[in-house]
Short mmCIF file of C-alpha atoms in Angstrom, two decimals:
data_model
loop_
_atom_site.label_atom_id
_atom_site.label_comp_id
_atom_site.label_asym_id
_atom_site.label_seq_id
_atom_site.Cartn_x
_atom_site.Cartn_y
_atom_site.Cartn_z
CA MET A 1 81.32 -20.45 21.67
CA VAL A 2 78.16 -22.48 21.44
CA ALA A 3 77.62 -25.11 18.75
CA GLY A 4 74.65 -27.44 18.79
CA GLU A 5 74.44 -30.83 17.10
CA THR A 6 76.94 -32.65 14.91
CA SER A 7 76.83 -30.18 12.02
CA GLY A 8 77.48 -27.21 14.29
CA ASP A 9 80.39 -29.00 15.95
CA LEU A 10 81.90 -29.70 12.52
CA LEU A 11 81.60 -26.07 11.41
CA ALA A 12 82.87 -24.72 14.72
CA GLY A 13 85.84 -27.08 14.69
CA LEU A 14 86.85 -25.82 11.25
CA LEU A 15 86.40 -22.21 12.35
CA LEU A 16 88.49 -22.80 15.47
CA GLY A 17 91.28 -24.16 13.30
CA GLY A 18 91.41 -20.86 11.42
CA MET A 19 91.22 -18.82 14.62
CA LYS A 20 94.04 -20.76 16.26
CA ALA A 21 96.21 -20.22 13.20
CA ARG A 22 95.71 -16.45 13.64
CA TRP A 23 95.71 -16.40 17.45
CA PRO A 24 97.89 -19.32 18.70
CA ASP A 25 97.14 -18.50 22.36
CA LEU A 26 93.38 -18.62 21.79
CA SER A 27 91.32 -19.91 24.70
CA SER A 28 87.83 -21.18 23.84
CA GLN A 29 85.05 -22.53 26.05
CA GLY A 30 81.29 -23.06 26.07
CA ILE A 31 79.15 -25.76 24.46
CA GLY A 32 80.68 -27.99 21.82
CA GLY A 33 81.57 -31.44 20.59
CA PRO A 34 84.55 -33.61 19.62
CA LYS A 35 85.61 -31.63 16.53
CA MET A 36 85.89 -28.51 18.69
CA ALA A 37 87.64 -30.43 21.48
CA ALA A 38 90.27 -31.49 18.95
CA GLN A 39 91.08 -27.78 18.58
CA GLY A 40 91.53 -27.33 22.32
CA PHE A 41 87.96 -26.26 23.07
CA GLU A 42 86.76 -26.73 26.68
CA ALA A 43 83.16 -27.95 26.65
CA TRP A 44 81.21 -26.97 29.75
CA TRP A 45 78.24 -28.87 28.27
CA PRO A 46 78.27 -31.35 25.34
CA HIS A 47 76.85 -30.17 22.03
CA ASP A 48 74.21 -32.89 21.88
CA LYS A 49 72.37 -31.26 24.79
CA LEU A 50 70.93 -28.88 22.17
CA ALA A 51 69.92 -31.51 19.60
CA VAL A 52 66.14 -31.57 19.10
CA HIS A 53 63.99 -32.46 16.08
CA GLY A 54 61.03 -30.42 14.83
CA PHE A 55 58.19 -29.03 16.94
CA ASN A 56 57.03 -31.88 19.14
CA MET A 57 56.85 -33.30 22.64
CA GLU A 58 60.62 -33.87 22.65
CA VAL A 59 61.12 -30.10 22.41
CA LEU A 60 58.57 -29.44 25.15
CA ARG A 61 60.03 -32.10 27.43
CA ARG A 62 63.52 -30.66 27.10
CA PHE A 63 62.60 -26.96 27.13
CA ARG A 64 63.28 -26.46 30.84
CA GLU A 65 66.65 -28.25 30.65
CA ILE A 66 67.79 -26.23 27.63
CA TRP A 67 66.49 -22.95 29.08
CA THR A 68 68.40 -23.65 32.33
CA ILE A 69 71.61 -24.36 30.43
CA ARG A 70 71.29 -21.08 28.53
CA ARG A 71 70.68 -19.09 31.72
CA ARG A 72 73.61 -20.68 33.53
CA LEU A 73 75.89 -20.25 30.53
CA GLY A 74 74.91 -16.59 30.23
CA ASP A 75 75.65 -16.02 33.93
CA ARG A 76 79.07 -17.60 33.55
CA LEU A 77 79.96 -15.64 30.43
CA LEU A 78 78.92 -12.35 31.97
CA ALA A 79 81.11 -13.15 34.97
CA ASP A 80 84.10 -14.15 32.79
CA ARG A 81 83.60 -11.41 30.12
CA PRO A 82 85.11 -13.10 27.04
CA ASP A 83 86.59 -10.95 24.27
CA VAL A 84 83.94 -12.25 21.91
CA PHE A 85 81.09 -14.75 21.91
CA ILE A 86 80.51 -16.78 18.74
CA GLY A 87 77.22 -18.60 18.32
CA VAL A 88 77.49 -21.34 15.72
CA ASP A 89 74.11 -22.10 14.16
CA ALA A 90 71.48 -23.20 16.78
CA PRO A 91 69.66 -19.83 16.40
CA ASP A 92 66.80 -20.65 18.76
CA PHE A 93 69.36 -21.12 21.54
CA ASN A 94 72.07 -18.67 20.50
CA LEU A 95 70.14 -15.55 19.49
CA GLY A 96 68.54 -15.18 22.92
CA LEU A 97 71.90 -15.70 24.60
CA GLU A 98 73.58 -13.27 22.23
CA ALA A 99 70.95 -10.61 22.91
CA ARG A 100 71.65 -10.84 26.65
CA LEU A 101 75.41 -10.68 26.13
CA LYS A 102 75.29 -7.82 23.64
CA GLU A 103 73.08 -5.77 25.95
CA GLN A 104 75.78 -6.14 28.62
CA GLY A 105 78.57 -5.06 26.27
CA VAL A 106 79.99 -8.42 25.17
CA LYS A 107 80.76 -8.52 21.46
CA THR A 108 78.74 -11.17 19.61
CA VAL A 109 79.32 -12.92 16.30
CA HIS A 110 76.96 -15.44 14.75
CA PHE A 111 78.37 -18.02 12.34
CA VAL A 112 75.88 -19.47 9.87
CA SER A 113 73.04 -17.19 8.96
CA PRO A 114 69.64 -18.46 10.05
CA SER A 115 67.60 -19.29 6.97
CA ILE A 116 65.56 -16.08 7.10
CA TRP A 117 65.39 -16.19 3.28
CA ALA A 118 63.60 -19.55 3.55
CA TRP A 119 61.37 -19.18 6.61
CA ARG A 120 60.78 -17.04 9.73
CA GLY A 121 62.04 -13.85 8.10
CA GLY A 122 60.76 -11.85 11.07
CA ARG A 123 63.77 -13.04 13.05
CA ILE A 124 65.88 -10.34 11.42
CA LYS A 125 64.68 -7.87 14.08
CA LYS A 126 65.88 -10.20 16.82
CA ILE A 127 69.15 -10.72 14.98
CA HIS A 128 69.63 -6.93 14.90
CA ARG A 129 69.29 -6.83 18.70
CA SER A 130 71.55 -9.84 19.19
CA VAL A 131 74.43 -9.85 16.74
CA ASP A 132 77.32 -7.46 16.15
CA HIS A 133 78.45 -9.33 13.04
CA MET A 134 76.93 -12.14 10.96
CA LEU A 135 79.26 -14.57 9.19
CA CYS A 136 77.43 -15.84 6.10
CA LEU A 137 78.12 -19.10 4.31
CA PHE A 138 76.40 -18.15 1.07
CA PRO A 139 77.05 -15.20 -1.26
CA PHE A 140 73.49 -13.87 -1.45
CA GLU A 141 73.10 -13.50 2.34
CA PRO A 142 75.15 -10.39 3.36
CA LYS A 143 72.96 -7.94 1.43
CA ILE A 144 69.89 -9.12 3.35
CA TYR A 145 71.59 -8.22 6.62
CA GLN A 146 73.24 -5.03 5.40
CA ASP A 147 69.86 -3.75 4.21
CA ALA A 148 68.62 -4.30 7.79
CA GLY A 149 71.57 -2.44 9.32
CA ILE A 150 73.46 -5.55 10.45
CA ASN A 151 77.16 -5.99 9.70
CA ALA A 152 77.69 -9.16 7.69
CA SER A 153 80.40 -10.88 5.64
CA PHE A 154 80.38 -13.70 3.11
CA VAL A 155 83.08 -16.06 4.37
CA GLY A 156 82.34 -19.08 2.19
CA HIS A 157 81.75 -22.53 3.60
CA PRO A 158 84.57 -24.20 5.55
CA LEU A 159 83.62 -27.57 4.11
CA ALA A 160 84.37 -26.20 0.65
CA ASP A 161 87.94 -25.62 1.82
CA THR A 162 88.39 -29.03 3.41
CA ILE A 163 86.62 -31.23 0.84
CA PRO A 164 88.86 -31.65 -2.23
CA LEU A 165 87.69 -30.37 -5.59
CA GLU A 166 88.69 -33.72 -7.08
CA VAL A 167 86.76 -36.45 -5.25
CA PRO A 168 89.03 -39.26 -3.94
CA ARG A 169 86.61 -41.99 -5.02
CA ALA A 170 89.14 -44.79 -5.49
CA ALA A 171 90.86 -44.17 -2.15
CA ALA A 172 87.51 -44.01 -0.32
CA ARG A 173 86.37 -47.28 -1.88
CA ALA A 174 89.63 -48.95 -0.97
CA ALA A 175 89.28 -47.75 2.64
CA LEU A 176 85.74 -49.15 2.81
CA GLY A 177 86.60 -52.40 1.02
CA ILE A 178 84.29 -51.67 -1.93
CA ALA A 179 85.34 -52.82 -5.40
CA GLU A 180 85.60 -50.15 -8.07
CA SER A 181 82.86 -51.72 -10.21
CA THR A 182 80.32 -52.25 -7.40
CA PRO A 183 77.34 -49.86 -7.51
CA LEU A 184 77.17 -48.23 -4.07
CA VAL A 185 74.43 -46.25 -2.34
CA ALA A 186 75.25 -44.16 0.75
CA VAL A 187 72.34 -43.89 3.20
CA LEU A 188 72.38 -40.87 5.53
CA PRO A 189 69.21 -40.62 7.65
CA GLY A 190 70.37 -37.72 9.84
CA SER A 191 72.53 -37.11 12.89
CA ARG A 192 69.93 -36.51 15.61
CA ARG A 193 67.97 -39.12 17.51
CA GLY A 194 64.67 -37.55 16.46
CA GLU A 195 65.70 -37.61 12.80
CA VAL A 196 66.81 -41.23 12.97
CA ARG A 197 63.55 -42.18 14.69
CA HIS A 198 61.42 -40.55 11.97
CA ILE A 199 63.53 -41.10 8.86
CA ALA A 200 65.68 -44.23 9.24
CA PRO A 201 62.80 -46.76 9.03
CA CYS A 202 61.71 -45.39 5.65
CA PHE A 203 65.30 -45.25 4.39
CA LEU A 204 65.95 -48.82 5.49
CA GLN A 205 62.73 -50.03 3.85
CA THR A 206 63.98 -48.33 0.69
CA VAL A 207 67.28 -50.19 1.03
CA ALA A 208 65.41 -53.50 1.36
CA LEU A 209 63.34 -52.73 -1.74
CA LEU A 210 66.38 -51.69 -3.78
CA ALA A 211 68.26 -54.82 -2.73
CA LYS A 212 65.43 -56.95 -4.12
CA GLN A 213 65.22 -54.96 -7.35
CA ARG A 214 68.99 -54.75 -7.91
CA PRO A 215 70.88 -57.58 -6.16
CA ASP A 216 74.20 -56.11 -7.31
CA LEU A 217 73.75 -52.95 -5.22
CA ARG A 218 75.68 -52.43 -1.99
CA PHE A 219 74.83 -49.95 0.77
CA VAL A 220 76.74 -48.10 3.49
CA LEU A 221 75.19 -46.18 6.37
CA PRO A 222 77.46 -43.90 8.44
CA VAL A 223 76.32 -43.95 12.08
CA VAL A 224 76.88 -40.90 14.26
CA PRO A 225 78.79 -41.77 17.45
CA GLY A 226 76.38 -42.79 20.19
CA LEU A 227 73.53 -43.82 17.88
CA ARG A 228 74.60 -47.33 16.86
CA GLU A 229 72.46 -48.95 19.58
CA MET A 230 69.49 -47.11 18.07
CA VAL A 231 70.27 -47.89 14.42
CA GLU A 232 71.10 -51.60 14.69
CA PRO A 233 67.60 -52.70 15.83
CA LEU A 234 66.07 -50.65 13.02
CA VAL A 235 68.28 -52.44 10.49
CA ARG A 236 67.23 -55.82 11.89
CA GLU A 237 63.58 -54.82 11.64
CA HIS A 238 63.47 -53.12 8.25
CA ALA A 239 66.41 -54.41 6.16
CA PRO A 240 67.64 -57.62 7.80
CA ASN A 241 68.89 -59.26 4.62
CA ALA A 242 70.15 -56.26 2.68
CA PRO A 243 73.89 -55.99 1.85
CA LEU A 244 74.20 -52.97 4.17
CA THR A 245 77.32 -52.03 6.14
CA LEU A 246 77.11 -49.74 9.16
CA LEU A 247 80.08 -47.41 9.43
CA ASP A 248 81.35 -45.70 12.57
CA GLY A 249 81.08 -42.12 11.36
CA GLN A 250 83.02 -41.99 8.07
CA SER A 251 80.31 -40.01 6.31
CA HIS A 252 82.86 -38.30 4.07
CA GLU A 253 84.34 -41.64 3.03
CA ALA A 254 80.83 -42.91 2.27
CA LEU A 255 80.00 -39.84 0.17
CA ALA A 256 83.30 -39.98 -1.71
CA ALA A 257 82.86 -43.68 -2.46
CA CYS A 258 79.19 -43.83 -3.43
CA ASP A 259 77.46 -43.50 -6.79
CA VAL A 260 74.35 -41.89 -5.29
CA THR A 261 73.19 -41.01 -1.79
CA LEU A 262 69.79 -41.21 -0.13
CA ILE A 263 70.06 -38.41 2.37
CA ALA A 264 68.06 -36.47 4.95
CA SER A 265 67.67 -32.74 4.36
CA GLY A 266 70.25 -30.71 6.28
CA THR A 267 73.92 -29.76 6.22
CA ALA A 268 74.82 -33.23 4.95
CA THR A 269 73.17 -32.44 1.61
CA LEU A 270 75.71 -29.65 1.07
CA GLU A 271 78.50 -32.06 1.96
CA ALA A 272 77.12 -34.46 -0.65
CA ALA A 273 77.06 -31.66 -3.22
CA LEU A 274 80.69 -30.76 -2.44
CA PHE A 275 81.55 -34.42 -3.02
CA LYS A 276 79.76 -33.99 -6.40
CA ARG A 277 77.32 -36.77 -5.64
CA PRO A 278 73.86 -37.26 -7.17
CA MET A 279 71.37 -37.48 -4.33
CA VAL A 280 67.78 -38.01 -3.34
CA ILE A 281 66.81 -35.68 -0.48
CA ALA A 282 64.05 -36.79 1.87
CA TYR A 283 62.65 -35.62 5.18
CA GLN A 284 59.88 -36.54 7.57
CA LEU A 285 58.55 -34.79 10.66
CA SER A 286 55.76 -35.43 13.10
CA PRO A 287 52.38 -34.30 11.66
CA MET A 288 52.27 -31.25 13.95
CA SER A 289 55.82 -30.16 13.06
CA TRP A 290 55.08 -30.64 9.36
CA GLN A 291 52.02 -28.38 9.47
CA ILE A 292 53.97 -25.67 11.28
CA MET A 293 56.90 -25.85 8.86
CA LYS A 294 54.64 -25.72 5.80
CA ARG A 295 53.05 -22.47 6.97
CA MET A 296 56.40 -20.83 7.70
CA GLY A 297 58.25 -21.66 4.46
CA TYR A 298 58.87 -19.15 1.65
CA LEU A 299 60.81 -21.18 -0.92
CA PRO A 300 59.82 -24.15 -3.08
CA TRP A 301 63.03 -25.98 -2.07
CA VAL A 302 64.23 -27.39 1.25
CA GLY A 303 67.56 -28.98 0.24
CA LEU A 304 70.60 -26.71 0.34
CA PRO A 305 71.89 -27.77 -3.11
CA ASN A 306 68.55 -26.82 -4.68
CA ILE A 307 68.31 -23.57 -2.70
CA LEU A 308 71.80 -22.52 -3.80
CA GLU A 309 71.16 -23.49 -7.41
CA ARG A 310 67.64 -21.98 -7.33
CA ASP A 311 66.39 -25.07 -9.12
CA PHE A 312 65.26 -28.64 -8.46
CA VAL A 313 68.69 -30.01 -9.38
CA VAL A 314 68.07 -33.10 -7.26
CA PRO A 315 64.73 -34.62 -6.18
CA GLU A 316 63.19 -33.73 -2.82
CA ARG A 317 60.66 -36.04 -1.22
CA LEU A 318 58.96 -34.77 1.89
CA GLN A 319 56.55 -36.32 4.38
CA ASP A 320 54.16 -38.74 2.58
CA ASP A 321 56.14 -38.42 -0.66
CA ALA A 322 59.14 -39.84 1.20
CA ASN A 323 58.06 -43.46 0.86
CA PRO A 324 60.15 -46.51 -0.10
CA VAL A 325 58.61 -46.97 -3.56
CA GLN A 326 59.23 -43.36 -4.60
CA LEU A 327 62.69 -43.15 -3.04
CA ALA A 328 63.80 -46.40 -4.68
CA LYS A 329 62.56 -45.11 -8.02
CA ASP A 330 64.51 -41.86 -7.57
CA VAL A 331 67.72 -43.66 -6.62
CA LEU A 332 67.52 -45.97 -9.63
CA ALA A 333 66.85 -43.00 -11.92
CA TRP A 334 70.30 -41.65 -11.06
CA LEU A 335 72.01 -45.01 -11.43
CA ASP A 336 70.37 -45.62 -14.81
CA ASP A 337 71.20 -42.21 -16.33
CA PRO A 338 74.98 -41.55 -16.30
CA SER A 339 74.67 -38.39 -18.41
CA ARG A 340 72.27 -36.84 -15.88
CA SER A 341 74.67 -37.74 -13.07
CA ALA A 342 77.59 -36.18 -14.95
CA SER A 343 75.58 -32.97 -15.51
CA VAL A 344 74.75 -32.52 -11.84
CA GLN A 345 78.35 -33.29 -10.87
CA GLN A 346 79.51 -30.42 -13.09
CA ARG A 347 77.02 -28.03 -11.48
CA PHE A 348 78.21 -29.08 -8.04
CA LEU A 349 81.83 -28.48 -9.06
CA GLU A 350 80.95 -24.90 -10.03
CA LEU A 351 79.12 -24.48 -6.71
CA HIS A 352 82.19 -25.78 -4.89
CA HIS A 353 84.36 -23.09 -6.50
CA THR A 354 81.85 -20.41 -5.47
CA LEU A 355 81.85 -21.47 -1.80
CA ARG A 356 85.62 -22.01 -1.54
CA ARG A 357 86.79 -18.75 0.06
CA ASN A 358 89.39 -19.75 2.69
CA THR A 359 86.72 -19.48 5.35
CA GLY A 360 89.14 -19.57 8.28
CA GLN A 361 90.96 -16.48 7.00
CA ALA A 362 87.82 -14.61 5.95
CA ALA A 363 86.03 -15.34 9.22
CA THR A 364 88.95 -14.37 11.44
CA ASP A 365 89.35 -11.13 9.45
CA ALA A 366 85.73 -10.28 10.28
CA ILE A 367 86.12 -11.33 13.93
CA ALA A 368 89.27 -9.19 14.19
CA GLN A 369 87.25 -6.16 13.01
CA VAL A 370 84.68 -6.84 15.74
CA LEU A 371 87.45 -7.04 18.36
CA GLU A 372 89.07 -3.81 17.12
CA ALA A 373 85.73 -2.00 17.41
CA ARG A 374 85.55 -2.63 21.18
#
């Protein structure tokens, strides 16, 4: 298996739990993180080796390192001949590796469809060469692949199985030491260093502005392990006097406890939706990356909740629109309109039911079919 970044590690860890329930003697190795390790996964390289942000000099600087890891991993897998290779997200890394493995007769499964319905639709030809079976998180995706001659299954989203339908708000607030009546904003500026570098300053400036406008507000910011030394100086620079608490991880507790979240576009926005939380989605890239992304996009939405609902259910602020004045205004709009918050919470509950499909069982059923076809 290969999972890149924190979100991929989370999804892969949940998938491994389902696989181990079906195959107790399962042996799994490759590239992964702590959630996978908790399921007995042996990481030959850590998952954060694959974490890059946008199209910029960071990507170019690390290209040789990442390319070397993929070549060495491919050599090792072809020598060991696993029963199946599962690439979890990270399509720029995994699809090339999967193509090499499939050509040499190793069965390949890809978990989490690349967003070909949103941008870079031409990748479906590469996916056809690379993947024996695509495991899709969302119900509209399998038909796209089946029409292209690629086996695919809708397996639901594992987070929809693990996040409770009824949000444990009181328990989360008690765990974080937040009073029931205190208005709370969860601030999630991303899980990658590049994201934090680009997005956290703006988010923290928004926190400082909100704290001045509403002194009763409190803020929590879950920090991904290993990034605290990067986040703390940013807090001192941009929001030194704000009532902001840095958490060690605990993103789910923060989302369960909060009234609204200011959140970077990505998998975390779906987590926020499954916790039925009103949100303001924002994202910033380097100017070069932004121009490239704009030309490649097909949809008017970038946030997963809006894409799945096919509507601007929650505000999205991108690039120059993601500024402290606008973001503060959007956050306060949720706090000042309880009926609007209740409406979006109901929509997110219906979405939760749609995505809750016992992903571990559905995914392992599909993987078993791939193994039987050997």
